[in-house]
CSV table of C-alpha atoms in Angstrom, one decimal:
chain,number,residue,atom,x,y,z
A,1,MET,CA,42.1,50.1,-17.5
A,2,LYS,CA,45.4,50.6,-19.2
A,3,PRO,CA,47.5,53.8,-18.9
A,4,PHE,CA,47.0,56.1,-21.8
A,5,LEU,CA,49.7,56.2,-24.5
A,6,LEU,CA,50.0,59.7,-26.1
A,7,PHE,CA,51.8,59.9,-29.4
A,8,LEU,CA,51.8,63.2,-31.2
A,9,MET,CA,52.0,63.4,-35.0
A,10,ILE,CA,52.2,66.7,-36.7
A,11,TRP,CA,52.1,67.2,-40.5
A,12,ASN,CA,52.5,70.6,-42.2
A,13,LEU,CA,50.2,69.6,-45.0
A,14,GLY,CA,47.3,71.0,-46.8
A,15,PHE,CA,43.8,69.6,-46.3
A,16,SER,CA,44.5,66.2,-47.7
A,17,GLN,CA,46.0,64.2,-44.9
A,18,ASN,CA,44.8,60.7,-45.8
A,19,PRO,CA,45.3,58.4,-44.2
A,20,VAL,CA,45.3,60.0,-40.8
A,21,LEU,CA,47.9,57.5,-39.4
A,22,ARG,CA,50.9,56.6,-41.5
A,23,GLU,CA,52.9,53.4,-41.5
A,24,SER,CA,56.1,55.4,-41.0
A,25,ASP,CA,54.8,57.0,-37.8
A,26,ALA,CA,56.1,55.8,-34.5
A,27,ASN,CA,53.6,53.6,-32.8
A,28,PHE,CA,51.5,53.2,-35.9
A,29,LEU,CA,48.3,51.2,-35.7
A,30,TYR,CA,45.8,50.0,-38.2
A,31,VAL,CA,42.5,51.6,-37.2
A,32,CYS,CA,39.1,51.4,-38.8
A,33,ASP,CA,35.3,51.8,-38.4
A,34,PRO,CA,35.8,55.5,-37.4
A,35,ALA,CA,33.1,57.0,-35.2
A,36,ALA,CA,33.9,60.7,-35.3
A,37,GLU,CA,32.5,63.1,-32.6
A,38,VAL,CA,33.0,66.7,-31.7
A,39,PHE,CA,33.4,67.3,-27.9
A,40,ASN,CA,34.5,70.5,-26.3
A,41,GLY,CA,35.7,72.0,-29.6
A,42,LYS,CA,37.9,69.0,-30.5
A,43,VAL,CA,37.4,66.0,-32.8
A,44,TYR,CA,37.6,62.6,-31.3
A,45,VAL,CA,37.5,59.5,-33.5
A,46,TYR,CA,36.6,56.2,-31.7
A,47,CYS,CA,38.1,53.4,-33.8
A,48,SER,CA,38.2,49.6,-34.0
A,49,HIS,CA,41.7,48.2,-34.2
A,50,ASP,CA,43.0,45.8,-36.8
A,51,GLN,CA,46.0,43.6,-35.9
A,52,PRO,CA,49.1,43.8,-38.2
A,53,ASP,CA,49.0,40.0,-38.9
A,54,ALA,CA,45.2,39.9,-39.3
A,55,VAL,CA,43.8,37.5,-41.9
A,56,ASP,CA,40.2,37.9,-40.8
A,57,TYR,CA,38.1,40.1,-38.5
A,58,GLU,CA,38.2,37.7,-35.5
A,59,SER,CA,41.4,39.2,-34.2
A,60,MET,CA,39.8,42.5,-33.5
A,61,LYS,CA,39.8,42.8,-29.7
A,62,ASP,CA,40.2,46.4,-28.5
A,63,TYR,CA,39.7,50.1,-29.4
A,64,VAL,CA,41.7,53.2,-30.2
A,65,ILE,CA,41.0,56.9,-29.8
A,66,LEU,CA,42.4,59.7,-32.2
A,67,GLU,CA,42.1,63.3,-31.2
A,68,SER,CA,42.6,66.6,-33.0
A,69,SER,CA,41.9,70.3,-32.4
A,70,ASP,CA,42.5,71.4,-36.0
A,71,MET,CA,42.1,68.3,-38.2
A,72,LYS,CA,45.8,68.6,-39.1
A,73,THR,CA,47.6,67.7,-35.9
A,74,TRP,CA,46.5,64.3,-34.5
A,75,ILE,CA,47.1,62.7,-31.1
A,76,ASN,CA,47.0,58.9,-31.1
A,77,HIS,CA,45.9,57.7,-27.7
A,78,GLY,CA,46.6,54.1,-28.5
A,79,VAL,CA,44.5,51.3,-27.2
A,80,SER,CA,42.1,53.0,-24.8
A,81,LEU,CA,39.5,50.3,-24.2
A,82,ASP,CA,39.9,46.5,-24.2
A,83,PRO,CA,36.6,45.1,-23.1
A,84,GLN,CA,37.8,41.5,-23.2
A,85,LEU,CA,40.6,42.3,-20.7
A,86,ASP,CA,39.6,45.4,-18.8
A,87,LYS,CA,38.0,44.9,-15.4
A,88,GLY,CA,34.2,45.2,-15.3
A,89,PHE,CA,33.6,44.1,-18.8
A,90,GLU,CA,33.5,40.3,-18.2
A,91,TYR,CA,30.3,40.1,-20.2
A,92,ALA,CA,32.0,41.3,-23.4
A,93,GLN,CA,32.8,38.5,-25.9
A,94,SER,CA,34.0,37.9,-29.5
A,95,ASN,CA,34.9,40.4,-32.2
A,96,MET,CA,35.3,44.0,-31.1
A,97,ASN,CA,33.9,45.6,-34.3
A,98,ALA,CA,32.4,49.1,-35.1
A,99,PRO,CA,31.8,51.3,-32.0
A,100,ASP,CA,30.3,54.7,-31.4
A,101,ALA,CA,30.4,57.3,-28.7
A,102,ALA,CA,28.0,60.0,-27.3
A,103,TYR,CA,27.9,62.6,-24.5
A,104,LYS,CA,25.1,63.4,-22.1
A,105,ASP,CA,24.8,65.1,-18.7
A,106,GLY,CA,28.5,65.2,-17.9
A,107,SER,CA,29.4,61.7,-19.0
A,108,TYR,CA,30.8,60.2,-22.2
A,109,TYR,CA,29.4,56.8,-23.3
A,110,TRP,CA,31.3,54.4,-25.6
A,111,TYR,CA,29.0,51.8,-27.2
A,112,PHE,CA,30.6,48.6,-28.7
A,113,PRO,CA,29.4,45.3,-30.0
A,114,SER,CA,29.6,42.1,-28.0
A,115,ASP,CA,28.9,38.7,-29.4
A,116,ILE,CA,28.4,40.3,-32.8
A,117,THR,CA,24.8,41.6,-32.2
A,118,TYR,CA,24.7,42.7,-28.5
A,119,VAL,CA,25.7,46.1,-27.2
A,120,GLY,CA,28.0,46.8,-24.3
A,121,VAL,CA,28.7,50.3,-22.9
A,122,ALA,CA,31.7,52.0,-21.3
A,123,LYS,CA,31.4,55.3,-19.4
A,124,SER,CA,33.9,58.1,-18.5
A,125,ARG,CA,34.0,61.7,-17.3
A,126,THR,CA,36.3,62.6,-20.1
A,127,PRO,CA,36.3,61.9,-23.9
A,128,THR,CA,39.5,59.7,-23.6
A,129,GLY,CA,38.8,57.8,-20.3
A,130,PRO,CA,39.6,56.1,-18.0
A,131,TRP,CA,36.6,53.9,-18.9
A,132,GLU,CA,34.4,51.8,-16.7
A,133,SER,CA,31.5,49.6,-17.7
A,134,ALA,CA,28.2,51.4,-17.5
A,135,VAL,CA,26.2,48.1,-17.5
A,136,THR,CA,26.5,44.7,-16.0
A,137,ASN,CA,25.6,42.9,-19.2
A,138,GLU,CA,24.7,43.8,-22.8
A,139,PHE,CA,21.6,45.9,-22.7
A,140,THR,CA,20.1,45.4,-26.2
A,141,THR,CA,20.7,43.7,-29.5
A,142,ILE,CA,21.5,45.4,-32.8
A,143,PHE,CA,24.3,45.2,-35.4
A,144,ASP,CA,26.7,48.1,-35.7
A,145,PRO,CA,25.3,50.3,-32.9
A,146,THR,CA,25.4,54.0,-33.3
A,147,VAL,CA,24.0,56.6,-30.9
A,148,PHE,CA,22.7,60.1,-31.5
A,149,VAL,CA,21.8,62.8,-28.9
A,150,ASP,CA,19.3,65.3,-30.3
A,151,ASP,CA,19.2,69.1,-29.6
A,152,ASP,CA,16.5,68.5,-26.9
A,153,GLY,CA,18.7,66.0,-25.1
A,154,GLN,CA,16.7,62.9,-26.2
A,155,ALA,CA,19.1,60.1,-27.1
A,156,TYR,CA,18.5,57.5,-29.8
A,157,ILE,CA,20.3,54.3,-30.7
A,158,TYR,CA,20.4,52.9,-34.3
A,159,GLY,CA,21.8,50.0,-36.2
A,160,ASN,CA,20.5,47.2,-38.5
A,161,ASP,CA,19.1,43.8,-37.9
A,162,HIS,CA,21.4,42.0,-40.4
A,163,TRP,CA,22.2,39.2,-38.0
A,164,VAL,CA,19.1,39.1,-35.8
A,165,ASP,CA,15.5,40.0,-36.9
A,166,LEU,CA,13.9,42.7,-34.8
A,167,GLY,CA,10.3,42.4,-36.0
A,168,GLU,CA,10.0,41.9,-39.8
A,169,GLN,CA,12.4,39.5,-41.4
A,170,GLY,CA,15.2,41.2,-43.3
A,171,SER,CA,18.0,43.8,-42.8
A,172,HIS,CA,16.8,47.4,-42.4
A,173,ILE,CA,17.8,50.6,-40.6
A,174,MET,CA,16.4,50.3,-37.1
A,175,GLY,CA,16.1,52.9,-34.4
A,176,ALA,CA,14.9,53.2,-30.8
A,177,LYS,CA,14.8,55.8,-28.0
A,178,LEU,CA,17.2,55.6,-25.1
A,179,LYS,CA,16.3,56.5,-21.5
A,180,ASP,CA,18.1,59.3,-19.8
A,181,ASN,CA,20.5,56.9,-18.3
A,182,MET,CA,21.8,56.1,-21.8
A,183,VAL,CA,21.9,52.3,-21.2
A,184,GLU,CA,18.2,51.3,-21.5
A,185,LEU,CA,15.8,51.3,-24.3
A,186,ASP,CA,12.8,53.6,-23.9
A,187,GLY,CA,10.4,51.8,-26.3
A,188,PRO,CA,10.6,49.2,-29.1
A,189,TRP,CA,12.9,49.1,-32.1
A,190,ILE,CA,11.3,50.8,-35.1
A,191,ARG,CA,12.1,50.0,-38.7
A,192,LEU,CA,13.2,53.3,-40.4
A,193,SER,CA,14.0,52.2,-44.0
A,194,GLU,CA,11.8,50.7,-46.6
A,195,GLU,CA,14.9,49.5,-48.4
A,196,LYS,CA,17.2,46.7,-47.1
A,197,VAL,CA,20.8,47.5,-46.0
A,198,ASN,CA,23.8,45.5,-45.2
A,199,GLU,CA,25.5,47.3,-42.3
A,200,ALA,CA,27.3,50.4,-41.0
A,201,VAL,CA,24.3,52.6,-40.1
A,202,HIS,CA,25.1,56.2,-39.1
A,203,VAL,CA,22.9,59.1,-38.2
A,204,PHE,CA,23.5,62.9,-38.0
A,205,LYS,CA,21.5,66.1,-38.1
A,206,ARG,CA,21.9,69.2,-40.1
A,207,GLU,CA,19.7,72.3,-40.3
A,208,GLY,CA,16.7,70.5,-38.8
A,209,LEU,CA,17.0,67.5,-41.1
A,210,TYR,CA,18.0,64.0,-40.1
A,211,TYR,CA,20.4,61.9,-42.3
A,212,PHE,CA,20.6,58.1,-42.1
A,213,SER,CA,23.4,56.3,-44.0
A,214,ALA,CA,24.3,52.6,-44.4
A,215,ARG,CA,26.2,50.4,-46.7
A,216,VAL,CA,24.1,48.7,-49.3
A,217,GLY,CA,26.2,46.2,-51.3
A,218,GLY,CA,29.4,47.9,-52.1
A,219,VAL,CA,28.1,51.5,-51.8
A,220,THR,CA,27.3,53.8,-48.9
A,221,LYS,CA,23.8,55.2,-49.5
A,222,TYR,CA,21.7,57.7,-47.5
A,223,TRP,CA,18.2,58.7,-46.5
A,224,MET,CA,16.7,61.9,-45.1
A,225,ALA,CA,13.8,62.6,-42.8
A,226,ASP,CA,12.3,65.4,-40.7
A,227,SER,CA,12.3,63.3,-37.5
A,228,PRO,CA,14.7,61.0,-35.7
A,229,LEU,CA,12.4,58.0,-35.9
A,230,PRO,CA,10.5,58.4,-39.1
A,231,GLU,CA,8.1,55.8,-40.7
A,232,TYR,CA,10.5,55.1,-43.5
A,233,ALA,CA,13.1,57.9,-44.2
A,234,ASP,CA,13.3,59.1,-47.9
A,235,PHE,CA,15.9,57.3,-49.9
A,236,LYS,CA,18.2,59.8,-51.6
A,237,GLY,CA,20.9,57.7,-53.3
A,238,ASP,CA,24.7,57.3,-53.1
A,239,LEU,CA,26.7,59.0,-50.4
A,240,ALA,CA,30.1,57.4,-51.1
A,241,PRO,CA,31.6,54.6,-53.2
A,242,ASN,CA,32.9,51.5,-51.5
A,243,SER,CA,36.2,52.1,-49.8
A,244,PRO,CA,39.1,50.7,-51.6
A,245,GLU,CA,39.8,47.1,-50.6
A,246,SER,CA,37.4,47.1,-47.7
A,247,PRO,CA,33.7,47.2,-47.0
A,248,ASN,CA,33.0,50.8,-45.9
A,249,HIS,CA,32.0,52.1,-42.5
A,250,THR,CA,31.4,55.9,-42.2
A,251,SER,CA,30.5,58.7,-39.8
A,252,ALA,CA,29.9,62.4,-40.4
A,253,ILE,CA,30.7,65.5,-38.3
A,254,GLU,CA,30.6,69.3,-38.6
A,255,PHE,CA,33.7,71.0,-37.4
A,256,ASN,CA,34.6,74.7,-37.8
A,257,ASP,CA,31.6,75.2,-40.2
A,258,GLN,CA,32.8,72.4,-42.5
A,259,TRP,CA,31.2,68.9,-42.7
A,260,TYR,CA,33.5,65.8,-43.1
A,261,LEU,CA,32.9,62.2,-43.8
A,262,PHE,CA,35.2,59.7,-42.0
A,263,TYR,CA,35.8,56.3,-43.5
A,264,HIS,CA,38.5,53.6,-43.8
A,265,ARG,CA,40.4,52.0,-46.7
A,266,GLY,CA,42.6,49.0,-47.0
A,267,ASP,CA,44.9,49.9,-49.9
A,268,VAL,CA,47.4,52.1,-48.0
A,269,ASN,CA,50.0,51.4,-45.3
A,270,HIS,CA,50.5,48.0,-46.8
A,271,GLY,CA,47.0,47.2,-45.6
A,272,SER,CA,44.2,44.9,-46.7
A,273,ARG,CA,40.5,44.5,-46.0
A,274,TYR,CA,41.6,43.2,-42.5
A,275,LYS,CA,44.3,46.0,-42.0
A,276,ARG,CA,42.6,49.3,-42.5
A,277,SER,CA,43.4,52.9,-42.1
A,278,VAL,CA,41.1,55.9,-41.2
A,279,CYS,CA,40.6,58.7,-43.7
A,280,PHE,CA,38.3,61.7,-44.0
A,281,ASP,CA,37.1,64.0,-46.8
A,282,LYS,CA,34.9,67.1,-47.1
A,283,MET,CA,31.1,66.8,-47.4
A,284,ASN,CA,29.2,69.3,-49.5
A,285,PHE,CA,25.5,69.9,-49.4
A,286,ARG,CA,23.2,71.2,-52.2
A,287,GLU,CA,20.6,73.9,-51.5
A,288,ASP,CA,17.9,71.2,-51.0
A,289,GLY,CA,19.9,69.5,-48.3
A,290,THR,CA,21.0,66.5,-50.4
A,291,ILE,CA,24.7,65.5,-50.4
A,292,GLU,CA,27.1,65.7,-53.2
A,293,PRO,CA,28.7,62.2,-53.6
A,294,ILE,CA,32.0,62.0,-51.7
A,295,VAL,CA,35.3,62.0,-53.6
A,296,TYR,CA,38.1,60.1,-51.8
A,297,THR,CA,41.5,61.7,-51.6
A,298,LEU,CA,45.0,60.7,-50.6
A,299,ASP,CA,48.0,62.8,-49.8
A,300,GLU,CA,50.4,63.0,-52.8
A,301,SER,CA,53.1,61.2,-50.8
A,302,VAL,CA,51.0,58.1,-50.1
A,303,GLU,CA,51.3,55.1,-52.3
A,304,ILE,CA,48.4,52.8,-53.1
A,305,ASN,CA,49.3,49.2,-52.4
A,306,LYS,CA,47.9,45.9,-53.7
A,307,PRO,CA,46.9,44.0,-50.6
A,308,ASN,CA,49.0,41.0,-49.8
A,309,TYR,CA,47.0,38.4,-47.9
A,310,PRO,CA,49.0,35.9,-45.9
A,311,PRO,CA,47.9,32.3,-46.3
A,312,ARG,CA,45.3,31.2,-43.8
A,313,LYS,CA,46.3,28.5,-41.4
A,314,ARG,CA,44.8,25.2,-42.3
A,315,LYS,CA,42.1,24.4,-39.7
A,316,LYS,CA,42.2,21.0,-38.1
A,317,THR,CA,39.7,18.5,-39.4
A,318,VAL,CA,36.9,18.1,-36.9
A,319,ALA,CA,37.1,14.6,-35.5
A,320,LYS,CA,34.2,12.3,-36.1
A,321,ASP,CA,33.6,11.8,-32.4
A,322,ILE,CA,33.0,15.5,-31.7
A,323,LEU,CA,30.3,16.0,-34.4
A,324,PRO,CA,26.9,16.7,-33.0
A,325,ASN,CA,24.9,13.8,-31.7
A,326,GLU,CA,21.2,13.3,-32.5
A,327,ASP,CA,20.2,15.4,-29.5
A,328,GLY,CA,22.4,18.3,-30.6
A,329,SER,CA,25.1,17.5,-28.0
A,330,ILE,CA,28.8,17.6,-28.9
A,331,ARG,CA,31.2,15.1,-27.4
A,332,HIS,CA,34.9,15.6,-26.8
A,333,ASN,CA,37.3,12.8,-25.9
A,334,ALA,CA,39.0,13.7,-22.6
A,335,GLN,CA,42.5,12.7,-24.0
A,336,ASP,CA,42.2,15.1,-26.9
A,337,PHE,CA,43.4,18.0,-24.7
A,338,THR,CA,45.4,21.1,-25.7
A,339,GLU,CA,47.5,21.2,-22.5
A,340,GLN,CA,47.6,19.2,-19.3
A,341,SER,CA,49.2,19.0,-15.9
A,342,GLY,CA,49.8,15.7,-14.1
A,343,ILE,CA,47.6,13.6,-16.5
A,344,LYS,CA,48.1,10.1,-17.8
A,345,ILE,CA,46.3,8.7,-20.9
A,346,GLU,CA,45.2,5.1,-20.4
A,347,ASP,CA,43.3,2.4,-22.3
A,348,GLN,CA,39.8,2.2,-20.7
A,349,LYS,CA,37.6,-0.8,-20.4
A,350,ASP,CA,34.3,0.9,-21.3
A,351,GLY,CA,33.2,-1.7,-23.9
A,352,LYS,CA,34.6,0.4,-26.8
A,353,LYS,CA,38.3,-0.1,-26.5
A,354,SER,CA,38.8,3.6,-26.1
A,355,GLN,CA,41.3,5.8,-24.3
A,356,GLY,CA,40.8,8.3,-21.6
A,357,LEU,CA,42.4,9.9,-18.5
A,358,GLY,CA,43.5,7.9,-15.5
A,359,GLU,CA,45.4,8.3,-12.3
A,360,ILE,CA,43.9,11.7,-11.8
A,361,SER,CA,44.9,13.4,-8.6
A,362,ASN,CA,44.1,16.6,-6.8
A,363,GLY,CA,45.5,19.7,-8.6
A,364,ASP,CA,45.7,18.0,-12.1
A,365,TRP,CA,44.0,19.7,-15.0
A,366,THR,CA,43.4,19.4,-18.8
A,367,SER,CA,42.6,22.3,-21.2
A,368,TYR,CA,40.6,22.2,-24.4
A,369,SER,CA,40.7,25.1,-27.0
A,370,ASP,CA,37.9,26.5,-29.0
A,371,ILE,CA,35.1,24.9,-27.1
A,372,ASP,CA,32.0,26.5,-28.7
A,373,PHE,CA,29.1,26.8,-26.2
A,374,GLY,CA,26.7,28.4,-28.7
A,375,ASN,CA,25.3,31.9,-29.0
A,376,SER,CA,23.0,32.2,-26.0
A,377,ALA,CA,23.6,32.8,-22.3
A,378,ASP,CA,20.8,30.5,-21.4
A,379,SER,CA,21.5,27.4,-19.2
A,380,PHE,CA,22.6,24.2,-20.9
A,381,PRO,CA,23.6,20.7,-19.7
A,382,PHE,CA,27.3,19.6,-19.4
A,383,ARG,CA,28.0,15.9,-18.9
A,384,VAL,CA,31.0,13.7,-18.2
A,385,SER,CA,31.6,10.0,-18.4
A,386,VAL,CA,33.6,8.8,-15.3
A,387,ALA,CA,34.4,5.6,-13.5
A,388,THR,CA,35.5,5.3,-9.9
A,389,PRO,CA,34.9,3.1,-6.8
A,390,LYS,CA,35.2,6.2,-4.6
A,391,ASP,CA,33.2,9.2,-3.5
A,392,GLY,CA,34.6,12.7,-3.0
A,393,GLY,CA,36.2,13.8,-6.2
A,394,ARG,CA,35.0,16.7,-8.3
A,395,ILE,CA,35.6,18.4,-11.7
A,396,VAL,CA,35.7,22.2,-11.6
A,397,LEU,CA,35.1,23.9,-15.0
A,398,ARG,CA,37.1,27.1,-15.5
A,399,LEU,CA,37.5,29.5,-18.4
A,400,ASN,CA,40.8,30.5,-20.1
A,401,ASP,CA,43.1,29.6,-17.2
A,402,PRO,CA,43.5,26.8,-14.6
A,403,LYS,CA,42.6,29.5,-12.0
A,404,GLY,CA,40.1,31.3,-14.2
A,405,THR,CA,36.4,32.0,-13.8
A,406,ILE,CA,34.5,29.0,-12.4
A,407,VAL,CA,31.5,28.2,-14.6
A,408,GLY,CA,30.5,24.9,-13.1
A,409,THR,CA,31.4,22.1,-10.7
A,410,ILE,CA,30.6,18.4,-11.0
A,411,PRO,CA,30.7,16.3,-7.9
A,412,ILE,CA,31.8,12.7,-8.7
A,413,ALA,CA,30.1,9.9,-6.7
A,414,ALA,CA,31.2,6.3,-6.8
A,415,THR,CA,30.1,4.5,-10.0
A,416,GLY,CA,30.8,0.9,-8.8
A,417,GLY,CA,34.3,0.4,-10.0
A,418,TRP,CA,37.1,1.6,-12.3
A,419,ASP,CA,35.5,0.0,-15.3
A,420,ASN,CA,31.9,0.9,-14.6
A,421,TYR,CA,31.4,4.2,-16.4
A,422,LYS,CA,28.4,6.4,-15.7
A,423,THR,CA,27.3,9.8,-17.0
A,424,ILE,CA,27.1,12.6,-14.5
A,425,SER,CA,25.6,16.0,-15.5
A,426,THR,CA,25.5,19.6,-14.3
A,427,THR,CA,24.0,22.8,-15.6
A,428,ILE,CA,26.0,25.8,-16.8
A,429,ASN,CA,24.6,29.3,-17.0
A,430,GLY,CA,25.7,32.6,-18.6
A,431,ILE,CA,28.4,31.4,-21.0
A,432,ARG,CA,28.4,31.5,-24.7
A,433,GLY,CA,30.8,31.7,-27.6
A,434,LYS,CA,34.2,30.0,-28.0
A,435,HIS,CA,36.4,29.5,-25.0
A,436,LYS,CA,39.4,27.6,-23.8
A,437,LEU,CA,37.9,25.3,-21.2
A,438,TYR,CA,39.9,23.9,-18.3
A,439,LEU,CA,38.8,20.8,-16.4
A,440,CYS,CA,40.4,21.0,-13.0
A,441,TYR,CA,40.4,17.9,-10.9
A,442,GLU,CA,40.0,18.1,-7.1
A,443,GLY,CA,39.7,15.6,-4.2
A,444,GLU,CA,41.5,14.0,-1.3
A,445,ALA,CA,42.3,10.6,-2.8
A,446,LYS,CA,45.5,10.1,-4.8
A,447,ASN,CA,43.6,8.4,-7.7
A,448,LEU,CA,40.3,10.1,-8.0
A,449,PHE,CA,38.5,8.7,-11.1
A,450,ASN,CA,38.9,7.8,-14.7
A,451,LEU,CA,37.5,10.3,-17.3
A,452,ASN,CA,36.4,9.1,-20.8
A,453,TRP,CA,34.7,12.1,-22.4
A,454,PHE,CA,32.7,15.2,-21.8
A,455,GLU,CA,29.8,16.6,-23.8
A,456,TRP,CA,27.6,19.7,-23.9
A,457,ILE,CA,24.7,21.0,-25.9
A,458,PRO,CA,25.5,24.4,-27.5
A,459,THR,CA,22.7,26.9,-26.9
A,460,THR,CA,20.9,28.8,-29.7
A,461,ARG,CA,19.8,32.3,-29.2
A,462,LYS,CA,16.1,32.8,-30.1
A,463,LYS,CA,15.3,35.6,-32.5
A,464,ARG,CA,13.6,38.5,-30.8
């Protein structure tokens, strides 16, 4: 884990302090998807982290914690959890979007999405870390996970099945019990809303009533029920308008006898929908428990900006020879590498007047960026086309570095000559998503084999 960075920001302002972090602050960060919690008399906000040059959500890769004891003075702990780099979180992949945190039996749990719809968990003895993984792999599937611990100690996890159907087709508020260990489901997912939702589910309890909120189109709406897993909570209407210049994601807390709604917006700090800033405003309840619609505020000194989106980089046209084949496999020419060490491209006599790699020796390697293995960790075939009169060579498949994690090894047997190409296959397990793939070449001979192409069949995760 990284050492903590503590930056103190003190403002002698009235209530309106929006946004919480200012562009003029030292060590300013764009933070979003706020999951606010009250632990030990203090407010902790667990946030996603937008990059200053972001043009989409794919650059989100780590998480930030904000802390306050009075809702006026805020401590920015900086990046506190980076599941893609921190040791023990090797299973974590893709966009690090909206998280949530919870406390039970002396431990703090930080829930975050992995591979969009799967849930990883970090664990700590303090609200700010250091964090270690509480699981060896994602333990369930849901979009935008949020966790609530009831007064009796029973914990629940919620979200929506926008990206993966859990039972009936559609996108609804879903909920399930958690076991006491906080990292296993204690029963099936249950549909809680009759109405469809888009994302950003959040749950809180007030005076014996349970509140469920979610974004529906451009508006955050809410439901009420008298139990944490109702058979369809009662739809009540609008909670908050869409946040300016960004789809909203909210959370609610009670602190010092006042309720607050946390959210983000993209029209301050020279931000955008991909560079957001956390804000909060008061929540007021009517006598029947319903909520007065939230009114967003800004400090008088804050200017609203028109987002300036930098031009997207033009993506390379996908070459014809790496389009899917009839069996669903994708073929990549060996000479179309991103980087290489010790490699020579040669014309190859494979009957198609193609090029490939030749004079391959022990210790040589080639790398290939953005190799998409699909969205399931199930096993899949990986094949290479090679030619050699010799036995004893091998291709070692590694991720992200020529000394990175080994995901497969392909022994190369003699094919009958330098021009006699044969396809050799292996099976890869437990890898999904896009990676930089390294083909590392090993063997005792000086000239091991010629390599024409490699291909794989991206896996598809079955709906649960």
